[in-house]
Coordinates of C-alpha atoms in Angstrom, one line a residue:
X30 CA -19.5 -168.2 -22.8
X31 CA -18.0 -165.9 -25.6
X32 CA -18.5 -162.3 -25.6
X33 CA -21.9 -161.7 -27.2
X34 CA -22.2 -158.8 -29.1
X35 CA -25.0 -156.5 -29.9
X36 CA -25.5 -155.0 -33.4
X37 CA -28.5 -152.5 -33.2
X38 CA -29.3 -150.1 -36.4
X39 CA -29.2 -146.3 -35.0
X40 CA -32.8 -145.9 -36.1
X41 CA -33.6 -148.9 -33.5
X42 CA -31.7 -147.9 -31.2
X43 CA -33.4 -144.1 -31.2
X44 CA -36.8 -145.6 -31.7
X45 CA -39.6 -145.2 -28.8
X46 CA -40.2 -148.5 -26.9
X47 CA -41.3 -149.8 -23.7
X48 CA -40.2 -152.9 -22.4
X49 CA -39.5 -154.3 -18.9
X50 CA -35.5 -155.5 -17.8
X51 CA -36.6 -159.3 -18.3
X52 CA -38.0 -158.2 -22.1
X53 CA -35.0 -155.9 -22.7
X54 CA -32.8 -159.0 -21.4
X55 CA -34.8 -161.4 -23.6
X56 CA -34.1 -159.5 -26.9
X57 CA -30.7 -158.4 -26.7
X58 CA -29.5 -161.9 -25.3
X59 CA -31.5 -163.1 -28.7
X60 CA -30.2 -160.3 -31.5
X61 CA -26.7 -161.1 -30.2
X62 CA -27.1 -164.9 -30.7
X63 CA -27.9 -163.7 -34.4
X64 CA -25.4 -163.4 -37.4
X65 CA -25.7 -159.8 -38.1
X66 CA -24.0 -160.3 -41.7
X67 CA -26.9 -163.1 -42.8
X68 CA -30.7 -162.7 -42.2
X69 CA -31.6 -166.2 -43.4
X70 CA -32.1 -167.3 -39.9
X71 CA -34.2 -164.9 -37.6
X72 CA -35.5 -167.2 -35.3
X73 CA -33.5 -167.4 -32.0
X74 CA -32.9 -170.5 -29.6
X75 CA -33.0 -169.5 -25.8
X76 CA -31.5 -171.7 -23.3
X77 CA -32.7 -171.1 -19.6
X78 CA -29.0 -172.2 -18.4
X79 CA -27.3 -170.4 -21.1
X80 CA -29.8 -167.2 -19.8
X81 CA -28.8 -167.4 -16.5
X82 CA -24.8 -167.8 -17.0
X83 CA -24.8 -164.4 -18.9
X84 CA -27.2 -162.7 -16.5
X85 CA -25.7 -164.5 -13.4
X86 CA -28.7 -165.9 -12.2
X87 CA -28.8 -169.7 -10.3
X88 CA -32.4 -171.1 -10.7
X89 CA -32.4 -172.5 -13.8
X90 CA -36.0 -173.2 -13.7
X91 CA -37.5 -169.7 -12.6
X92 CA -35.3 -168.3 -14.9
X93 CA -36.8 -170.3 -17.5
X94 CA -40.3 -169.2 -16.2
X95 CA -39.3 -165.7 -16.9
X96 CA -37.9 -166.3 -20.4
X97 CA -41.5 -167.7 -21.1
X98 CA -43.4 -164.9 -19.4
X99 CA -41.6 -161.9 -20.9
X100 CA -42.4 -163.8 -24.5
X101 CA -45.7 -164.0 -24.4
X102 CA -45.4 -160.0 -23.1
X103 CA -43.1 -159.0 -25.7
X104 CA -45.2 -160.9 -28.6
X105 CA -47.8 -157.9 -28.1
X106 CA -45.7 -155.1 -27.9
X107 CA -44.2 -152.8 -30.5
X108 CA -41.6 -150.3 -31.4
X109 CA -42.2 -147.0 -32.7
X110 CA -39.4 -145.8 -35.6
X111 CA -39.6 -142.1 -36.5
X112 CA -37.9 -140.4 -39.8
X113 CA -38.6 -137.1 -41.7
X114 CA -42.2 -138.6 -43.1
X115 CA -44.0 -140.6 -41.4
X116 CA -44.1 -142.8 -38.1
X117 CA -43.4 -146.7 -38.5
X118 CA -44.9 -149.2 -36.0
X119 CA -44.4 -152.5 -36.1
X120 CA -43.8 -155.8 -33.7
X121 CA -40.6 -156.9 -31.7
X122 CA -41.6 -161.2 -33.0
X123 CA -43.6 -162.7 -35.5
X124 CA -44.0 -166.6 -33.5
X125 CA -42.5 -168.1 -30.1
X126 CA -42.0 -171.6 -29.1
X127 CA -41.6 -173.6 -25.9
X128 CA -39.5 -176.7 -25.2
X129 CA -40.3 -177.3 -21.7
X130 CA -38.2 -180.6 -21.2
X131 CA -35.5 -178.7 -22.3
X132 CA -35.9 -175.5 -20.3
X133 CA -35.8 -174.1 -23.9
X134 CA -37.7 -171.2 -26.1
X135 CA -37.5 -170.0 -29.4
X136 CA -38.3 -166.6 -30.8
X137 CA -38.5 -165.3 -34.7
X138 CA -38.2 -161.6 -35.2
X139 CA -40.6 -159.8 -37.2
X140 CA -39.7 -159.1 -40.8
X141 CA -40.1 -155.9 -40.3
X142 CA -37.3 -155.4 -37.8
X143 CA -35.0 -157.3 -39.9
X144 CA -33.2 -154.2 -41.7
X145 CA -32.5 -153.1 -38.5
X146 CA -30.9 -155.9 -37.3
X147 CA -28.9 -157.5 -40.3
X148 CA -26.3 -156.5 -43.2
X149 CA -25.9 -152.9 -41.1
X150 CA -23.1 -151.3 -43.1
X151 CA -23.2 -147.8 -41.1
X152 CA -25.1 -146.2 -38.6
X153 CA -25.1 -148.6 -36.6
X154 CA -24.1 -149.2 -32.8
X155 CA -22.5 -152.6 -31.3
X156 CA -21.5 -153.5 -27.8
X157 CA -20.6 -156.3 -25.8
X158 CA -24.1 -157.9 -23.9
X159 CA -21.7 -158.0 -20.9
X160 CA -21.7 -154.4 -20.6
X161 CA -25.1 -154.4 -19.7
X162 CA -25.8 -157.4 -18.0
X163 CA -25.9 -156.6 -14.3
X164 CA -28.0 -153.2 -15.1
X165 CA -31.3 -153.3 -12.6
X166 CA -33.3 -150.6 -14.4
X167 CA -34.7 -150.5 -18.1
X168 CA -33.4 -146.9 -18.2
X169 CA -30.3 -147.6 -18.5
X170 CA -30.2 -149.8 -20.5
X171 CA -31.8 -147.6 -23.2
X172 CA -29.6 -144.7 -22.1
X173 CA -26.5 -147.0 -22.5
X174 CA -27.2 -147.6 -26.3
X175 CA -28.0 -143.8 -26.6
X176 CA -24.7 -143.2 -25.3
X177 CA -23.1 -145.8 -26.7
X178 CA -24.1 -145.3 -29.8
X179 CA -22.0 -141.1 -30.0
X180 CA -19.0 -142.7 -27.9
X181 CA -16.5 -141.8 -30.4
X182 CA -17.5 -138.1 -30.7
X183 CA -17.6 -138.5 -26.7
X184 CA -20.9 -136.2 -26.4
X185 CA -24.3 -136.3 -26.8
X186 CA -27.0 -133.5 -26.2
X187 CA -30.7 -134.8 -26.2
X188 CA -33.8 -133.1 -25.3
X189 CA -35.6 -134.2 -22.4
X190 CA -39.2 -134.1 -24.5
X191 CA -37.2 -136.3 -27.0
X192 CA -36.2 -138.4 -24.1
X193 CA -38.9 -139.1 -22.6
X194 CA -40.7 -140.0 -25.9
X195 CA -38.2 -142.5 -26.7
X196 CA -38.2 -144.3 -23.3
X197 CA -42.4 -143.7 -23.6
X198 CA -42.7 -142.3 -20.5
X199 CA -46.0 -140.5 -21.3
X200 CA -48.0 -139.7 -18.0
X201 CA -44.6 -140.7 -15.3
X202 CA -42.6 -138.5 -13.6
X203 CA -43.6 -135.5 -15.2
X204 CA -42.2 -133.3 -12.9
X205 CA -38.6 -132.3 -13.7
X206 CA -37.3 -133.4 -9.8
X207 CA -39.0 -136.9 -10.5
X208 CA -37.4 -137.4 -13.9
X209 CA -34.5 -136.1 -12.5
X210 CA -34.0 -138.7 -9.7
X211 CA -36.0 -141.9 -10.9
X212 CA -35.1 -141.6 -14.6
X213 CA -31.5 -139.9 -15.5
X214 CA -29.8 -140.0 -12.0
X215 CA -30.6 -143.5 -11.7
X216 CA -29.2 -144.5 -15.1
X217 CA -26.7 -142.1 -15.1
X218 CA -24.9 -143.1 -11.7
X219 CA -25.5 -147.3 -13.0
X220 CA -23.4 -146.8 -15.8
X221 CA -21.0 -145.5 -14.2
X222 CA -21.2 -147.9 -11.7
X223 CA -21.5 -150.9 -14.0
X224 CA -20.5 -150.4 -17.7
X225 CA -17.2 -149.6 -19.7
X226 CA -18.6 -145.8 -19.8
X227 CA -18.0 -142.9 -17.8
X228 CA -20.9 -140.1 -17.9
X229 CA -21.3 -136.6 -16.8
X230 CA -24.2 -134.5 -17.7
X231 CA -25.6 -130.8 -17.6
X232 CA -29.5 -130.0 -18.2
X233 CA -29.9 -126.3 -19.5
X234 CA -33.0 -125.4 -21.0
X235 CA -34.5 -128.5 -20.9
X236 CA -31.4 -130.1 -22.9
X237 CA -29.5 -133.0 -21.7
X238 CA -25.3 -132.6 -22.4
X239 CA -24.0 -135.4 -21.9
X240 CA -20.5 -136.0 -22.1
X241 CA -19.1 -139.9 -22.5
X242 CA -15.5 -141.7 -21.8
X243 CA -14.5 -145.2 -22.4
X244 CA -13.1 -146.1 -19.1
X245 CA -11.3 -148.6 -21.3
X246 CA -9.3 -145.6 -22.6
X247 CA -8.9 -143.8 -19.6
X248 CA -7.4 -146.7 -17.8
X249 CA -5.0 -146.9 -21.1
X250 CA -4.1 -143.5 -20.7
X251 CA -3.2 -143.9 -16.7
X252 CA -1.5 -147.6 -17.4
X253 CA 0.6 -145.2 -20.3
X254 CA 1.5 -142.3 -17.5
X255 CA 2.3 -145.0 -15.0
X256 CA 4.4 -146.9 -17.3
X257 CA 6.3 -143.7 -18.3
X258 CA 6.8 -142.2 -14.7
X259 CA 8.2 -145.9 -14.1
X260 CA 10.5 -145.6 -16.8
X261 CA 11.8 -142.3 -15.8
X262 CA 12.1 -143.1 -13.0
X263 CA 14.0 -146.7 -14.0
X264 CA 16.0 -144.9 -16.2
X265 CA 17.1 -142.0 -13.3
X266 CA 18.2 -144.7 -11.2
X267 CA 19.7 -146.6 -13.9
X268 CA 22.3 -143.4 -14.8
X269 CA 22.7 -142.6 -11.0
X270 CA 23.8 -146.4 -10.6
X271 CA 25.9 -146.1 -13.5
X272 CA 27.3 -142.6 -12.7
X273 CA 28.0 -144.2 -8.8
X274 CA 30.0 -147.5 -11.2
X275 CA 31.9 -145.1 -13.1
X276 CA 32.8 -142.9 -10.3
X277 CA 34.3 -146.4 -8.8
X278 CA 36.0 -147.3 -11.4
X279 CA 37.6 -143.7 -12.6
X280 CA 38.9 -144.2 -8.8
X281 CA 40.1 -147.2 -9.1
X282 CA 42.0 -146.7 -12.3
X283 CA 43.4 -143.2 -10.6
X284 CA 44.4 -145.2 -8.1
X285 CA 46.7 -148.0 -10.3
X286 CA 47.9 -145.3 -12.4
X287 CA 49.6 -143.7 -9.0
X288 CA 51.0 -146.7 -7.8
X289 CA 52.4 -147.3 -11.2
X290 CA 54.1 -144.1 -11.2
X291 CA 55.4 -144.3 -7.6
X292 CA 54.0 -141.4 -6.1
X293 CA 53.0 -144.0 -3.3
X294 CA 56.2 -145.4 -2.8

């Protein structure tokens, strides 16, 4: 399977949801089977096998029970979008479809998620699904796009009231040690563990800093320091090989030029 890539609107992917890991899995596998240039066709086809190849599962069949169960979940829920006015609710789908000969489901996206999700000129973030795949908790998952989504300015500072609206953590773990722990250490320490990022925060007065690397870029700037303490050192034995040749040589002629002259004889 091809590299499946997410395209997420900034708005979406800052907006206040809460979904489990099968629903997450379930709607990014499905926005990055879409054509994020063309929304003529929102409705997504979701093959149990295909599923499980990109999540690297082996029951083909429970995973298809899954897919079905985390659809009829995520038909009920919504997302929560926030500007300067007013706050926007709406639903993840509009319809859902089984095709249980074929271990097959189909979902259509709302209508109202659409400009979120197509023709995204800016302000918007992408990554490969593979990134994420073999995350075990929703949180980061979430924190990943949050991340993700500032990875060029390599920095991000976020409140932890604003955080904990957006992953809608309401009543749990409202003590700081909790949160702490079962929320941002956890995330935190499976990115790193698991993604193409590298994260280090600070928390001062209740404000997240995060800072982010592309471990893609650091292992580019090692492979570039390796290559160039190879070459030095190619090119230092190169000239001590060729000073050692010429030394040889300038010995050698020396050497003719006496016996031409006699001054062995």
């Amino acid at each position: 399977m091809s590299d499946l890539i997410v395209y997420k609107s900034n708005d979406l992917v800052n907006a206040s949801y809460n979904l489990t890991l099968a629903e997450q899995r379930i709607i990014l596998f499905a926005i990055s089977k879409l054509n994020p240039a063309s929304a003529d066709n929102k409705t997504v086809v979701i093959k149990a096998s295909e599923f499980a190849k990109q999540f690297n599962k082996i029951d083909k069949n429970s995973i298809y029970k899954a897919i079905k169960d985390g659809l009829d979940d995520l038909y009920n829920k919504s997302i929560i979008l926030k500007n300067e006015q007013k706050k926007i609710t709406f639903r993840w789908l509009q319809a859902k479809a089984y095709l249980d000969n074929e271990a097959t489901a189909e979902l259509t996206f709302s209508d109202q998620i659409i400009p979120y999700l197509f023709d995204l000129k800016n302000k918007f973030t992408k990554y490969k699904l593979s990134n994420i795949s073999t995350f075990k908790s929703v949180y980061s998952i979430r924190l990943y796009e949050l991340l993700a989504q500032y990875k060029v300015i390599k920095a991000r500072n976020i409140e932890v009231s604003e955080l904990r609206e957006i992953l809608l953590l309401d009543d749990k773990y409202t003590r700081s040690f909790d949160f702490k722990k079962r929320v941002l250490e956890k995330a935190v320490n499976e990115l790193n563990e698991k993604s193409d990022l590298s994260i280090s925060y600070k928390i001062s007065d209740d404000v997240i800093a995060f800072s982010i690397k592309s471990k893609k870029l650091e292992e580019d700037k090692e492979l570039v320091a390796i290559n160039s303490s190879s070459n030095k050192e190619y090119k230092s034995r190169s000239t001590a090989k060729y000073t050692k040749k010429q030394q040889k040589t300038n010995k050698s002629s020396s050497y003719m030029n006496n016996l031409k002259n006699g001054l062995f004889l």
